Coordinates of N, CA and C in Angstrom, one line a residue:
X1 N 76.2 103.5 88.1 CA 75.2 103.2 87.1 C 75.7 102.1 86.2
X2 N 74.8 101.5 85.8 CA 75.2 100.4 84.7 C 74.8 101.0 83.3
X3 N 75.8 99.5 82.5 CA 75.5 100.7 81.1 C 74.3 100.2 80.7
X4 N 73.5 99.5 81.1 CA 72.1 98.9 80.7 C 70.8 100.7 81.0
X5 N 71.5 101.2 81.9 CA 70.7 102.1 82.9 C 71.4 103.7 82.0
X6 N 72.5 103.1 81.7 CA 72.7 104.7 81.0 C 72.3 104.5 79.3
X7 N 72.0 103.1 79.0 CA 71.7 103.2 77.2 C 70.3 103.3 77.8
X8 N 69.6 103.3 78.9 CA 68.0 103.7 78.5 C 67.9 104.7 79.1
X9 N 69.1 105.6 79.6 CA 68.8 107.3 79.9 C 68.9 107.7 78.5
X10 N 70.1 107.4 78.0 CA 70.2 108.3 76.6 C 69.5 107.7 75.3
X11 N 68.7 106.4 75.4 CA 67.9 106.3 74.8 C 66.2 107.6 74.9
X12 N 66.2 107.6 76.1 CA 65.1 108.2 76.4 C 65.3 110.1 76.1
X13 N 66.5 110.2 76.2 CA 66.6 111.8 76.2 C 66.6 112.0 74.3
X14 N 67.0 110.6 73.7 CA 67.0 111.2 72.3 C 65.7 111.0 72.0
X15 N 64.9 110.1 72.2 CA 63.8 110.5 72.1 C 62.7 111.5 71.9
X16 N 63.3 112.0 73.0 CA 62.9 113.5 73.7 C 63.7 114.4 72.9
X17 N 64.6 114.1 72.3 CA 65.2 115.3 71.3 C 64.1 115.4 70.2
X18 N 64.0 113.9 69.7 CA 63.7 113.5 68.5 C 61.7 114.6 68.4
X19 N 61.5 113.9 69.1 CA 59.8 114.5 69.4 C 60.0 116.7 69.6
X20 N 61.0 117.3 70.1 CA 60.8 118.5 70.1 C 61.3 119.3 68.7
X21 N 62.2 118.4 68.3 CA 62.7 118.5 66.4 C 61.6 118.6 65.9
X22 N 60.6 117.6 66.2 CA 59.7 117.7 65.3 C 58.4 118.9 65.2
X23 N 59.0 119.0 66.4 CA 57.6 120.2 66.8 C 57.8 121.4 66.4
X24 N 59.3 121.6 66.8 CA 60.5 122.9 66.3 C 59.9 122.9 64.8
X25 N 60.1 121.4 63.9 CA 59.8 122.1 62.6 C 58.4 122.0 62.4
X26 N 57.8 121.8 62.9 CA 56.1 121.9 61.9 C 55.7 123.2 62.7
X27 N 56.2 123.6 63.5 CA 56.0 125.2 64.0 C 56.7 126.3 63.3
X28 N 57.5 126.2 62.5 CA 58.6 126.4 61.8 C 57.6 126.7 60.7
X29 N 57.0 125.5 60.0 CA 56.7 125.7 58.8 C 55.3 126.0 59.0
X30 N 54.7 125.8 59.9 CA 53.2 126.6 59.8 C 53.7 128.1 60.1
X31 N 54.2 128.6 60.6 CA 54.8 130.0 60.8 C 55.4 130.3 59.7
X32 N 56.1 129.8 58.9 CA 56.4 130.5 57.6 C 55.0 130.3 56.5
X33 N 54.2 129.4 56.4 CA 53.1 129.3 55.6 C 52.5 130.4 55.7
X34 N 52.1 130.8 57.4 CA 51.1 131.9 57.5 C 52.0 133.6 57.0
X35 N 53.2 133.5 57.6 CA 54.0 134.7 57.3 C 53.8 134.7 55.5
X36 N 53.8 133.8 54.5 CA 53.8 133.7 53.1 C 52.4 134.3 52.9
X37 N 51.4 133.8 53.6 CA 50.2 134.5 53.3 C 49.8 135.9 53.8
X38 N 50.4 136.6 54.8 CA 50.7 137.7 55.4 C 51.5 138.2 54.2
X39 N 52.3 138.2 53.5 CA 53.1 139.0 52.5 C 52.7 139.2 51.7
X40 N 51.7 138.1 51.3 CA 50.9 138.2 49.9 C 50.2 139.0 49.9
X41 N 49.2 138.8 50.7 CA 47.8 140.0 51.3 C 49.1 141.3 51.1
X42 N 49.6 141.5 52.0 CA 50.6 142.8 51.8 C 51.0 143.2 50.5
X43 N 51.7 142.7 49.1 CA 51.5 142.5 48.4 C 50.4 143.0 47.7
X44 N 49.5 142.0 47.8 CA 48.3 142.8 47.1 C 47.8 144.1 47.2
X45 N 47.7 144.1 48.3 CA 47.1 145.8 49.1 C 48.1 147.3 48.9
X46 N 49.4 146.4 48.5 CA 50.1 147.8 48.5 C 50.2 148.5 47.0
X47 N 50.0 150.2 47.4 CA 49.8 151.0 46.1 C 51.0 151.2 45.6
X48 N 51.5 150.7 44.6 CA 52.7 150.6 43.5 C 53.0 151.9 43.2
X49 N 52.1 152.9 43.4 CA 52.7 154.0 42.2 C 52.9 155.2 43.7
X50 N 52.6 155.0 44.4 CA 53.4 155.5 45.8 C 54.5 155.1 45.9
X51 N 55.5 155.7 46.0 CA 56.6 155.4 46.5 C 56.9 155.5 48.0
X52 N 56.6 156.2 48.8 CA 56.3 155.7 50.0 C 55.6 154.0 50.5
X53 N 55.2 153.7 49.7 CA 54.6 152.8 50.1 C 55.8 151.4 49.6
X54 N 56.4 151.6 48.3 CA 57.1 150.7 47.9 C 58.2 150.8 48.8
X55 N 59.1 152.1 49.0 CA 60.2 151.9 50.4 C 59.5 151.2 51.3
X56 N 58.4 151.4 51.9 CA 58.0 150.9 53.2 C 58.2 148.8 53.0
X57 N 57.9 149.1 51.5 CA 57.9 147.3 51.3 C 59.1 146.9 51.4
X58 N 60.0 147.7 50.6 CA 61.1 147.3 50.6 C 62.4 147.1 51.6
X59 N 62.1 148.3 52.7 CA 62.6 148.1 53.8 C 61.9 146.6 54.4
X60 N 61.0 146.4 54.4 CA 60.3 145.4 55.1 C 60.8 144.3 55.4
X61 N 60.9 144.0 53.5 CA 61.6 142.6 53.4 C 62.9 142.9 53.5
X62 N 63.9 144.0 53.7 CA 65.0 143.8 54.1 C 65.5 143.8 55.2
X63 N 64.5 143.9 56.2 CA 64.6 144.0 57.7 C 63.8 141.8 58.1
X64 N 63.2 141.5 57.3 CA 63.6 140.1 57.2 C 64.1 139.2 56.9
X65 N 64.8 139.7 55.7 CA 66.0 139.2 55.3 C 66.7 138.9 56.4
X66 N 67.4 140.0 56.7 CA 68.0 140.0 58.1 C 67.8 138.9 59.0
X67 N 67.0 138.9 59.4 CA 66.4 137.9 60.4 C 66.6 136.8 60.1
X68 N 66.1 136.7 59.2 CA 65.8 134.8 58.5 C 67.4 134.5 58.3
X69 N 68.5 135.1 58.1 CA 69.3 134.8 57.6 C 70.0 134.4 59.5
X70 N 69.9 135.5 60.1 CA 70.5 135.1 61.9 C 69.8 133.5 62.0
X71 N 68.5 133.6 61.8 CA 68.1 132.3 62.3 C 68.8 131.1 61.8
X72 N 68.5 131.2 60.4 CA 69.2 130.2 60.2 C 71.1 130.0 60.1
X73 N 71.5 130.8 60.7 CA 73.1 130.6 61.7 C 72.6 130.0 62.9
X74 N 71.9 130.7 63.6 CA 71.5 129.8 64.7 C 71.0 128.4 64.7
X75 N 70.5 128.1 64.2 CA 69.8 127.0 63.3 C 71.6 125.7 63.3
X76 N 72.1 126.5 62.2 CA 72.9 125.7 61.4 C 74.1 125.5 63.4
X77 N 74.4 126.6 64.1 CA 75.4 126.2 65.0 C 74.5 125.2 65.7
X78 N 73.4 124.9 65.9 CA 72.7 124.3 67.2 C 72.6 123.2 66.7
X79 N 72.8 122.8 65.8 CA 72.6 121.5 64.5 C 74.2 120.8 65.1
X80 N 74.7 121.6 64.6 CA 76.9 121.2 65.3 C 77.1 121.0 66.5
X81 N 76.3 121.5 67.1 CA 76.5 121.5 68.7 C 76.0 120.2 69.0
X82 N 74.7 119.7 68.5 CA 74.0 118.7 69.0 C 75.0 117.9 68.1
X83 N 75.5 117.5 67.1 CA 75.8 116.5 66.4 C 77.2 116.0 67.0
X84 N 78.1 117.2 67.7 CA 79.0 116.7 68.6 C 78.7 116.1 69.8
X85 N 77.8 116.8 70.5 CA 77.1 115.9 71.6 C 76.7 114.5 71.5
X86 N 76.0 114.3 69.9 CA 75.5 112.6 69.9 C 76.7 112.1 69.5
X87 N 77.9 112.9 68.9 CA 79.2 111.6 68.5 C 80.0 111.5 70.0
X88 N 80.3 112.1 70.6 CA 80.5 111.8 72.2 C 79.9 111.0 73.1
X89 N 78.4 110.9 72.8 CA 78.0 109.9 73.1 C 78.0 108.3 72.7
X90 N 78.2 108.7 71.0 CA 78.5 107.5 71.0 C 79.3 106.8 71.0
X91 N 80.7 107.6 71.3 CA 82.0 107.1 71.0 C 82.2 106.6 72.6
X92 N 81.2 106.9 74.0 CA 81.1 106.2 75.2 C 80.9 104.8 74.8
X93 N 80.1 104.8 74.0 CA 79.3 103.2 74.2 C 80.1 102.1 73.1

C-alpha cells in the first residue's frame, strides 16, 4: 500500500470515529435529559412522610449512582485506549 492510500484509510476511519462520538454523545444527553425528567416526576409523586417510600427513593438513587459512576470508568478507559491508538498512528506518519 502506499502512504497516499493509508493517509486516506485512516483519514476515513477517523472520520468515522468522529461522526459515532457524536452520536454516542447526543444519545448520551438526550437519555440523561429524559432520565432528569423521569426523576423529577418521581420526585414529585413520592409520599414523604412514608418511609417506605423514601427507602424505596433512596435505594434508587443509590443503585444509580453505582451505575453512572461504572460508566463513566468505562467512558474514561475507552477515551485512553483510543487516544493511544491515534498517537501510534501518528507517530507512523
Amino acid at each position: 500500500m502506499t502512504q497516499d492510500t493509508l493517509s486516506a484509510i485512516s483519514t476515513s476511519v477517523l472520520d468515522r470515529m468522529e461522526r459515532a462520538d457524536r452520536l454516542v454523545r447526543g444519545s448520551i444527553i438526550a437519555a440523561a435529559l429524559i432520565e432528569l425528567g423521569l426523576f423529577a416526576i418521581a420526585i414529585y409523586l413520592v409520599d414523604w412522610r412514608d418511609p417506605v417510600q423514601r427507602l424505596l427513593v433512596i435505594f434508587s438513587v443509590l443503585s444509580y449512582t453505582i451505575i453512572a459512576i461504572g460508566l463513566v470508568a468505562i467512558a474514561g478507559h475507552i477515551t485512553k485506549t483510543v487516544a493511544r491508538v491515534l498517537a501510534a498512528m501518528e507517530t507512523r506518519t
